[in-house]
CSV table of C-alpha atoms in Angstrom, one decimal:
chain,number,residue,atom,x,y,z
A,1,UNK,CA,-26.2,-18.6,58.1
A,2,UNK,CA,-24.8,-22.1,57.9
A,3,UNK,CA,-22.1,-23.0,60.1
A,4,UNK,CA,-21.4,-26.8,59.8
A,5,UNK,CA,-18.1,-26.8,57.3
A,6,UNK,CA,-18.5,-28.6,53.4
A,7,UNK,CA,-15.8,-31.3,54.3
A,8,UNK,CA,-15.7,-34.3,52.2
A,9,UNK,CA,-16.3,-36.0,55.3
A,10,UNK,CA,-18.4,-34.1,57.4
A,11,UNK,CA,-22.5,-36.4,55.2
A,12,UNK,CA,-25.3,-32.6,54.8
A,13,UNK,CA,-28.4,-33.7,53.9
A,14,UNK,CA,-29.2,-32.3,50.0
A,15,UNK,CA,-31.9,-29.1,52.5
A,16,UNK,CA,-27.6,-27.7,54.3
A,17,UNK,CA,-26.1,-28.2,51.0
A,18,UNK,CA,-28.6,-25.9,49.3
A,19,UNK,CA,-27.8,-23.5,52.6
A,20,UNK,CA,-24.0,-24.2,51.7
A,21,UNK,CA,-24.3,-23.1,48.0
A,22,UNK,CA,-26.7,-19.8,48.2
A,23,UNK,CA,-24.3,-19.2,51.4
A,24,UNK,CA,-21.2,-19.1,49.3
A,25,UNK,CA,-23.0,-17.3,46.3
A,26,UNK,CA,-23.8,-14.4,48.4
A,27,UNK,CA,-20.1,-14.5,50.2
A,28,UNK,CA,-18.3,-15.0,46.7
A,29,UNK,CA,-21.6,-11.4,44.9
A,30,UNK,CA,-20.4,-9.5,49.0
A,31,UNK,CA,-16.5,-10.4,47.9
A,32,UNK,CA,-17.0,-8.6,44.3
A,33,UNK,CA,-18.9,-5.9,45.4
A,34,UNK,CA,-15.6,-4.8,47.8
A,35,UNK,CA,-13.6,-5.2,44.6
A,36,UNK,CA,-15.6,-3.3,43.2
A,37,UNK,CA,-15.6,-0.9,45.4
A,38,UNK,CA,-11.8,-0.8,46.3
A,39,UNK,CA,-9.9,-2.6,44.0
A,40,UNK,CA,-8.4,-5.9,45.5
A,41,UNK,CA,-6.4,-4.3,48.4
A,42,UNK,CA,-9.9,-3.7,50.0
A,43,UNK,CA,-10.7,-7.0,50.2
A,44,UNK,CA,-10.0,-8.7,53.4
A,45,UNK,CA,-12.0,-11.1,55.3
A,46,UNK,CA,-13.3,-8.7,58.0
A,47,UNK,CA,-14.8,-6.0,55.7
A,48,UNK,CA,-15.9,-9.8,54.0
A,49,UNK,CA,-17.2,-10.8,56.6
A,50,UNK,CA,-18.8,-7.8,57.6
A,51,UNK,CA,-20.0,-6.7,54.2
A,52,UNK,CA,-21.8,-10.2,54.4
A,53,UNK,CA,-23.9,-10.1,57.7
A,54,UNK,CA,-21.6,-13.1,58.3
A,55,UNK,CA,-19.4,-14.6,61.2
A,56,UNK,CA,-15.7,-13.9,60.1
A,57,UNK,CA,-15.1,-17.7,61.2
A,58,UNK,CA,-17.3,-18.2,58.5
A,59,UNK,CA,-15.2,-16.8,56.4
A,60,UNK,CA,-12.2,-19.0,57.0
A,61,UNK,CA,-13.8,-21.9,56.6
A,62,UNK,CA,-15.4,-21.4,53.7
A,63,UNK,CA,-12.2,-20.0,51.7
A,64,UNK,CA,-9.4,-20.8,54.4
A,65,UNK,CA,-7.7,-16.8,53.6
A,66,UNK,CA,-7.8,-14.5,51.8
A,67,UNK,CA,-5.1,-15.8,48.4
A,68,UNK,CA,-8.3,-19.4,48.7
A,69,UNK,CA,-10.7,-16.4,48.2
A,70,UNK,CA,-8.9,-14.4,45.5
A,71,UNK,CA,-8.6,-18.1,43.8
A,72,UNK,CA,-11.8,-18.8,45.0
A,73,UNK,CA,-13.0,-15.4,42.9
A,74,UNK,CA,-10.8,-16.0,40.4
A,75,UNK,CA,-11.8,-19.8,39.3
A,76,UNK,CA,-15.0,-19.3,38.9
A,77,UNK,CA,-14.6,-15.5,36.8
A,78,UNK,CA,-12.4,-17.9,35.3
A,79,UNK,CA,-15.0,-20.9,34.6
A,80,UNK,CA,-18.2,-18.2,33.5
A,81,UNK,CA,-16.3,-16.6,31.8
A,82,UNK,CA,-14.9,-19.9,29.1
A,83,UNK,CA,-18.7,-21.2,29.7
A,84,UNK,CA,-20.4,-18.2,27.7
A,85,UNK,CA,-17.3,-18.2,24.7
A,86,UNK,CA,-17.7,-22.0,24.7
A,87,UNK,CA,-21.4,-22.5,25.3
A,88,UNK,CA,-23.0,-19.4,25.7
A,89,UNK,CA,-25.3,-17.4,23.4
A,90,UNK,CA,-24.0,-15.3,20.3
A,91,UNK,CA,-22.3,-13.0,19.3
A,92,UNK,CA,-19.1,-14.9,22.3
A,93,UNK,CA,-21.0,-18.7,22.3
A,94,UNK,CA,-21.5,-20.4,19.6
A,95,UNK,CA,-24.1,-19.2,16.4
A,96,UNK,CA,-23.0,-15.4,15.1
A,97,UNK,CA,-20.1,-15.5,12.6
A,98,UNK,CA,-16.6,-16.3,13.9
A,99,UNK,CA,-15.7,-12.4,12.8
A,100,UNK,CA,-18.1,-12.0,15.4
A,101,UNK,CA,-17.4,-14.3,17.9
A,102,UNK,CA,-13.3,-13.4,17.7
A,103,UNK,CA,-14.0,-9.5,18.3
A,104,UNK,CA,-16.6,-10.6,21.2
A,105,UNK,CA,-13.9,-13.1,22.7
A,106,UNK,CA,-11.6,-9.6,23.0
A,107,UNK,CA,-13.6,-7.2,23.7
A,108,UNK,CA,-15.3,-9.4,27.0
A,109,UNK,CA,-11.4,-10.0,27.6
A,110,UNK,CA,-11.4,-6.7,27.8
A,111,UNK,CA,-14.3,-5.5,30.0
A,112,UNK,CA,-13.2,-9.3,32.2
A,113,UNK,CA,-10.1,-7.6,32.9
A,114,UNK,CA,-11.1,-4.0,33.7
A,115,UNK,CA,-13.4,-5.7,36.5
A,116,UNK,CA,-11.3,-8.8,37.8
A,117,UNK,CA,-7.4,-7.3,36.8
A,118,UNK,CA,-6.8,-6.3,40.3
A,119,UNK,CA,-7.4,-10.0,41.0
A,120,UNK,CA,-5.2,-11.5,38.4
A,121,UNK,CA,-2.3,-9.7,39.1
A,122,UNK,CA,-3.1,-10.5,42.9
A,123,UNK,CA,-2.2,-13.8,41.8
A,124,UNK,CA,-0.2,-13.9,39.6
A,125,UNK,CA,-1.3,-15.2,36.9
A,126,UNK,CA,-0.1,-12.2,35.2
A,127,UNK,CA,4.2,-12.9,35.8
A,128,UNK,CA,5.6,-16.3,36.6
A,129,UNK,CA,3.9,-19.3,33.5
A,130,UNK,CA,1.4,-17.3,32.6
A,131,UNK,CA,2.1,-18.7,29.6
A,132,UNK,CA,1.3,-22.3,30.5
A,133,UNK,CA,-1.8,-21.5,32.6
A,134,UNK,CA,-4.3,-23.4,31.3
A,135,UNK,CA,-6.7,-21.0,30.3
A,136,UNK,CA,-4.0,-19.9,28.3
A,137,UNK,CA,-4.4,-22.9,26.2
A,138,UNK,CA,-7.4,-22.9,25.7
A,139,UNK,CA,-7.9,-19.6,24.9
A,140,UNK,CA,-5.9,-20.8,22.3
A,141,UNK,CA,-7.2,-23.1,21.0
A,142,UNK,CA,-10.4,-21.2,21.4
A,143,UNK,CA,-9.1,-18.0,18.6
A,144,UNK,CA,-7.4,-20.9,16.3
A,145,UNK,CA,-10.4,-23.0,15.5
A,146,UNK,CA,-12.0,-19.0,15.5
A,147,UNK,CA,-9.4,-18.1,12.5
A,148,UNK,CA,-9.7,-21.5,10.5
A,149,UNK,CA,-13.3,-20.8,10.5
A,150,UNK,CA,-13.5,-17.5,9.0
A,151,UNK,CA,-11.8,-19.5,6.9
A,152,UNK,CA,-7.9,-17.8,7.5
A,153,UNK,CA,-5.8,-19.3,5.8
A,154,UNK,CA,-2.1,-18.9,8.2
A,155,UNK,CA,1.2,-21.4,7.6
A,156,UNK,CA,1.2,-20.7,11.0
A,157,UNK,CA,-2.7,-21.6,12.9
A,158,UNK,CA,-1.5,-21.9,16.3
A,159,UNK,CA,1.0,-19.1,16.3
A,160,UNK,CA,-1.3,-16.5,14.5
A,161,UNK,CA,-3.6,-17.7,17.3
A,162,UNK,CA,-0.8,-16.8,20.4
A,163,UNK,CA,-0.1,-13.4,18.9
A,164,UNK,CA,-3.7,-12.5,18.8
A,165,UNK,CA,-4.0,-14.4,22.2
A,166,UNK,CA,-0.8,-11.9,24.1
A,167,UNK,CA,-2.4,-9.0,22.9
A,168,UNK,CA,-4.8,-9.5,25.5
A,169,UNK,CA,-1.9,-10.2,28.1
A,170,UNK,CA,-3.0,-9.1,32.0
A,171,UNK,CA,0.3,-6.8,32.4
A,172,UNK,CA,0.2,-5.3,29.3
A,173,UNK,CA,-3.4,-4.1,29.0
A,174,UNK,CA,-3.8,-3.2,33.0
A,175,UNK,CA,-0.8,-0.8,31.9
A,176,UNK,CA,-2.3,0.4,29.4
A,177,UNK,CA,-6.0,1.2,31.4
A,178,UNK,CA,-3.8,2.3,34.4
A,179,UNK,CA,-1.0,4.0,33.6
A,180,UNK,CA,-1.1,5.7,30.3
A,181,UNK,CA,-5.9,6.6,30.9
A,182,UNK,CA,-6.4,4.2,27.9
A,183,UNK,CA,-9.8,3.0,28.2
A,184,UNK,CA,-11.9,0.4,27.6
A,185,UNK,CA,-13.4,1.3,24.8
A,186,UNK,CA,-10.4,2.6,23.4
A,187,UNK,CA,-9.1,-1.6,23.3
A,188,UNK,CA,-12.0,-2.7,22.3
A,189,UNK,CA,-12.0,-0.6,18.4
A,190,UNK,CA,-8.4,-1.5,18.5
A,191,UNK,CA,-9.0,-5.8,19.1
A,192,UNK,CA,-11.9,-5.2,16.6
A,193,UNK,CA,-8.9,-3.6,14.2
A,194,UNK,CA,-6.8,-6.1,14.7
A,195,UNK,CA,-8.6,-9.4,14.3
A,196,UNK,CA,-10.4,-7.3,11.1
A,197,UNK,CA,-7.4,-6.7,10.0
A,198,UNK,CA,-5.8,-10.1,11.0
A,199,UNK,CA,-9.5,-12.1,9.2
A,200,UNK,CA,-10.1,-10.0,5.8
A,201,UNK,CA,-5.9,-10.0,4.9
A,202,UNK,CA,-3.1,-11.4,3.2
B,26,UNK,CA,46.3,-4.0,26.2
B,27,UNK,CA,46.2,-1.2,28.0
B,28,UNK,CA,45.7,-0.9,32.0
B,29,UNK,CA,45.0,2.3,32.8
B,30,UNK,CA,41.7,2.3,33.7
B,31,UNK,CA,39.3,4.7,31.1
B,32,UNK,CA,37.7,7.9,34.2
B,33,UNK,CA,37.2,10.8,33.2
B,34,UNK,CA,39.2,12.7,35.5
B,35,UNK,CA,41.8,10.5,34.2
B,36,UNK,CA,44.3,12.3,31.0
B,37,UNK,CA,43.8,10.1,28.3
B,38,UNK,CA,46.5,10.5,24.4
B,39,UNK,CA,44.4,9.6,21.6
B,40,UNK,CA,46.3,6.4,21.9
B,41,UNK,CA,45.3,5.4,24.8
B,42,UNK,CA,41.9,5.9,24.1
B,43,UNK,CA,42.1,4.2,20.6
B,44,UNK,CA,43.5,1.4,22.6
B,45,UNK,CA,41.3,1.9,24.9
B,46,UNK,CA,38.6,1.5,22.5
B,47,UNK,CA,40.2,-1.5,20.8
B,48,UNK,CA,40.0,-3.6,24.4
B,49,UNK,CA,36.4,-2.8,25.0
B,50,UNK,CA,35.7,-4.3,21.4
B,51,UNK,CA,37.4,-6.7,22.4
B,52,UNK,CA,35.7,-7.5,25.8
B,53,UNK,CA,32.7,-7.6,24.2
B,54,UNK,CA,33.7,-9.8,21.6
B,55,UNK,CA,34.8,-12.4,24.2
B,56,UNK,CA,32.0,-12.1,25.7
B,57,UNK,CA,29.0,-12.9,22.9
B,58,UNK,CA,31.3,-15.8,21.9
B,59,UNK,CA,31.5,-17.3,25.7
B,60,UNK,CA,27.4,-16.5,25.7
B,61,UNK,CA,26.8,-18.2,21.9
B,62,UNK,CA,29.0,-21.4,23.1
B,63,UNK,CA,27.2,-21.8,27.0
B,64,UNK,CA,24.4,-19.6,27.1
B,65,UNK,CA,25.0,-16.2,29.4
B,66,UNK,CA,25.0,-18.5,32.8
B,67,UNK,CA,28.7,-19.5,31.1
B,68,UNK,CA,29.6,-15.7,31.4
B,69,UNK,CA,31.9,-15.3,34.2
B,70,UNK,CA,34.3,-12.5,35.0
B,71,UNK,CA,37.3,-15.2,35.8
B,72,UNK,CA,36.5,-16.8,31.8
B,73,UNK,CA,35.8,-13.5,29.6
B,74,UNK,CA,39.6,-12.7,31.4
B,75,UNK,CA,40.9,-15.6,29.9
B,76,UNK,CA,39.5,-16.2,26.9
B,77,UNK,CA,39.9,-12.7,25.8
B,78,UNK,CA,43.3,-13.3,26.6
B,79,UNK,CA,43.9,-10.0,29.1
B,80,UNK,CA,44.1,-9.3,33.4
B,81,UNK,CA,40.9,-10.4,35.5
B,82,UNK,CA,41.7,-7.1,36.7
B,83,UNK,CA,41.3,-5.3,33.2
B,84,UNK,CA,37.8,-7.0,32.2
B,85,UNK,CA,36.7,-5.3,36.7
B,86,UNK,CA,38.8,-2.1,35.8
B,87,UNK,CA,36.4,-1.7,32.5
B,88,UNK,CA,32.5,-3.0,33.3
B,89,UNK,CA,32.9,-3.1,37.8
B,90,UNK,CA,31.1,-6.4,37.8
B,91,UNK,CA,29.0,-9.2,36.0
B,92,UNK,CA,26.0,-7.4,36.5
B,93,UNK,CA,27.9,-4.9,34.0
B,94,UNK,CA,28.9,-5.9,31.5
B,95,UNK,CA,25.7,-8.3,30.9
B,96,UNK,CA,23.8,-4.4,30.6
B,97,UNK,CA,26.7,-2.9,28.6
B,98,UNK,CA,26.8,-6.1,26.4
B,99,UNK,CA,22.2,-5.7,26.3
B,100,UNK,CA,23.0,-1.8,25.8
B,101,UNK,CA,25.6,-1.9,22.8
B,102,UNK,CA,23.3,-5.1,21.0
B,103,UNK,CA,20.0,-3.2,21.6
B,104,UNK,CA,22.3,0.1,19.7
B,105,UNK,CA,23.3,-1.8,17.5
B,106,UNK,CA,19.0,-3.0,16.9
B,107,UNK,CA,18.1,0.7,17.2
B,108,UNK,CA,20.4,2.2,14.5
B,109,UNK,CA,20.0,-0.9,11.9
B,110,UNK,CA,15.9,0.2,11.6
B,111,UNK,CA,16.4,4.0,11.5
B,112,UNK,CA,19.5,4.6,9.5
B,113,UNK,CA,20.5,1.1,8.4
B,114,UNK,CA,20.6,-0.4,4.1
B,115,UNK,CA,17.2,-1.2,3.2
B,116,UNK,CA,14.9,-4.0,3.5
B,117,UNK,CA,15.1,-3.0,7.8
B,118,UNK,CA,16.3,0.7,6.8
B,119,UNK,CA,14.9,3.4,5.4
B,120,UNK,CA,14.8,2.6,1.3
B,121,UNK,CA,12.3,-0.4,0.9
B,122,UNK,CA,9.2,-0.4,1.1
B,123,UNK,CA,7.3,-0.2,4.4
B,124,UNK,CA,5.7,-3.7,4.7
B,125,UNK,CA,9.2,-5.2,3.7
B,126,UNK,CA,10.4,-2.7,6.6
B,127,UNK,CA,8.0,-4.1,9.1
B,128,UNK,CA,9.0,-7.5,7.9
B,129,UNK,CA,12.3,-7.0,9.1
B,130,UNK,CA,11.9,-5.5,11.8
B,131,UNK,CA,10.2,-8.6,12.7
B,132,UNK,CA,12.6,-11.2,11.5
B,133,UNK,CA,15.6,-9.5,12.4
B,134,UNK,CA,13.9,-9.5,16.2
B,135,UNK,CA,12.7,-12.8,17.1
B,136,UNK,CA,17.0,-13.4,15.6
B,137,UNK,CA,17.7,-10.9,18.9
B,138,UNK,CA,16.4,-12.8,20.7
B,139,UNK,CA,17.6,-16.1,20.1
B,140,UNK,CA,21.5,-14.4,20.0
B,141,UNK,CA,20.9,-12.3,23.3
B,142,UNK,CA,17.5,-14.0,24.9
B,143,UNK,CA,19.4,-14.5,28.5
B,144,UNK,CA,20.6,-11.0,28.0
B,145,UNK,CA,17.0,-9.9,28.1
B,146,UNK,CA,15.8,-12.2,30.6
B,147,UNK,CA,19.1,-11.8,32.9
B,148,UNK,CA,18.7,-7.9,32.7
B,149,UNK,CA,15.2,-8.3,34.1
B,150,UNK,CA,13.8,-5.8,30.8
B,151,UNK,CA,11.6,-8.6,30.7
B,152,UNK,CA,8.9,-8.4,33.9
B,153,UNK,CA,9.3,-5.6,35.9
B,154,UNK,CA,8.9,-2.6,33.7
B,155,UNK,CA,8.9,-3.9,31.0
B,156,UNK,CA,6.3,-1.9,29.4
B,157,UNK,CA,8.0,1.3,30.1
B,158,UNK,CA,11.4,0.2,28.3
B,159,UNK,CA,12.6,3.7,26.1
B,160,UNK,CA,14.1,0.6,23.8
B,161,UNK,CA,10.5,-0.3,23.7
B,162,UNK,CA,8.7,2.8,23.5
B,163,UNK,CA,11.0,3.3,20.6
B,164,UNK,CA,10.0,0.5,18.6
B,165,UNK,CA,6.9,1.6,19.5
B,166,UNK,CA,6.4,4.6,17.4
B,167,UNK,CA,9.0,2.5,15.0
B,168,UNK,CA,5.9,0.3,13.6
B,169,UNK,CA,3.4,3.3,14.5
B,170,UNK,CA,5.5,5.4,11.3
B,171,UNK,CA,5.9,2.0,8.7
B,172,UNK,CA,1.9,0.8,9.8
B,173,UNK,CA,1.0,5.6,8.4
B,174,UNK,CA,3.2,4.6,5.7
B,175,UNK,CA,2.2,1.4,5.0
B,176,UNK,CA,-1.1,3.5,4.6
B,177,UNK,CA,-2.9,1.4,7.2
B,178,UNK,CA,-5.9,3.8,8.1
B,179,UNK,CA,-6.1,2.3,11.8
B,180,UNK,CA,-8.6,3.8,14.1
B,181,UNK,CA,-6.1,3.2,17.2
B,182,UNK,CA,-2.2,3.3,15.3
B,183,UNK,CA,-0.5,4.1,19.0
B,184,UNK,CA,-2.2,1.1,20.6
B,185,UNK,CA,-2.3,-1.2,17.0
B,186,UNK,CA,1.3,-0.9,16.8
B,187,UNK,CA,1.8,-1.8,20.2
B,188,UNK,CA,-0.2,-5.1,19.8
B,189,UNK,CA,1.8,-6.2,16.7
B,190,UNK,CA,5.3,-5.1,18.7
B,191,UNK,CA,3.2,-7.0,22.0
B,192,UNK,CA,3.6,-10.2,19.9
B,193,UNK,CA,7.7,-10.1,20.1
B,194,UNK,CA,8.2,-10.3,24.1
B,195,UNK,CA,10.8,-11.4,24.4
B,196,UNK,CA,9.7,-13.5,27.2
B,197,UNK,CA,6.8,-15.2,25.2
B,198,UNK,CA,9.5,-16.0,22.3
B,199,UNK,CA,11.9,-17.2,24.5
B,200,UNK,CA,9.2,-19.4,25.4
B,201,UNK,CA,8.2,-20.9,22.6
B,202,UNK,CA,11.3,-21.6,21.4
B,203,UNK,CA,12.8,-23.1,24.6
B,204,UNK,CA,9.7,-25.2,25.3
B,205,UNK,CA,8.2,-25.3,23.0
B,206,UNK,CA,10.2,-25.8,20.4
B,207,UNK,CA,9.3,-23.0,17.5
B,208,UNK,CA,12.1,-22.4,15.2
B,209,UNK,CA,13.3,-19.7,14.5
B,210,UNK,CA,11.6,-19.6,11.2
B,211,UNK,CA,8.7,-20.5,12.1
B,212,UNK,CA,8.1,-17.1,13.8
B,213,UNK,CA,8.9,-15.5,11.1
B,214,UNK,CA,7.2,-16.8,8.9
B,215,UNK,CA,4.3,-15.9,11.3
B,216,UNK,CA,5.1,-12.4,12.1
B,217,UNK,CA,5.8,-11.6,8.3
B,218,UNK,CA,2.2,-13.5,8.0
B,219,UNK,CA,0.5,-11.8,10.9
B,220,UNK,CA,1.9,-8.0,9.6
B,221,UNK,CA,1.3,-8.3,6.1
B,222,UNK,CA,-2.7,-9.3,6.7
B,223,UNK,CA,-2.5,-6.4,9.3
B,224,UNK,CA,-1.2,-4.2,6.5
B,225,UNK,CA,-3.5,-5.5,3.5
B,226,UNK,CA,-7.0,-6.6,5.3
B,227,UNK,CA,-10.0,-4.9,6.9
């Protein structure tokens, strides 16, 4: 455990930087475990410090506040998700057929929401300005590219991609899962059916 | 102009009832004209009284408040929309092919949002609890029925219907129209493309 706050003005050695990175990973892992056990509500700065076996001061120096911690978790998981569909192995990443990649994209997005849904809602990405989040624009672009590669000759490719990603709206999916007891598998089957029809029909 | 407030405890003659109904229609028509000219923001109780040529007291007795007026307008227009897809003439109502009815449903829904979008947003149907609005459940049921009639053999018919109606989410469509300048025609073309692919593909 390092007690050195990592700030731009603080000269740090390579060993300290590597220590800091390890600490950060350890804290984020512990945070994810807490969320898995009891939802985003269970994640407090106190519990995180206790669960990760570090001092409370370390947690605050690292993330600033509970909101900062939430945002870090979400940015990290979103970045990991993006890396998977942009550069990861098939079927989500390059190398698989475009329809397979589309199916994998939605299926993995549903899995992501099951895991991080509480965070997504807590961060408010789901309500105000939910259409202008940069991540949403990137998914749209990605889906549009895959539709083109799959030979979908749509009169409105950008709008079609937007319609498909709209069906993955976090609030909608979490509502179906939580209030209607729809399983992640059923959502995946329905996404596969939808994009398969869009690619093969017309 | 009748100044008799229509309340259950007030005995009214048939002529008075008919007067009241005409007055109500006149006020709602005037309210729609004001919204058409300047959006929901332009609709105040004062302006409505002036535009309809009645006393301000009449407007307040009829609708209680500006919020009451908004809700009345929305309920009336939603009821009219529902009547059209349930019992109205083809292509939206019974008698047309199911795919034609699906296309007409979305096209008319887009037109509805262009006309009443301000009201829909003002009434808050678009944010909290937007998935549990009875109207949304009815559209879902309607789209599911048309998909079945069109011979769509979906593993998850209810979820598929929900995905399609999700693409007509008011906030999303109004965002596309207002922030991206997407025309109602382009949205209609994209909806037609989407449902045609869903019905013919697989």
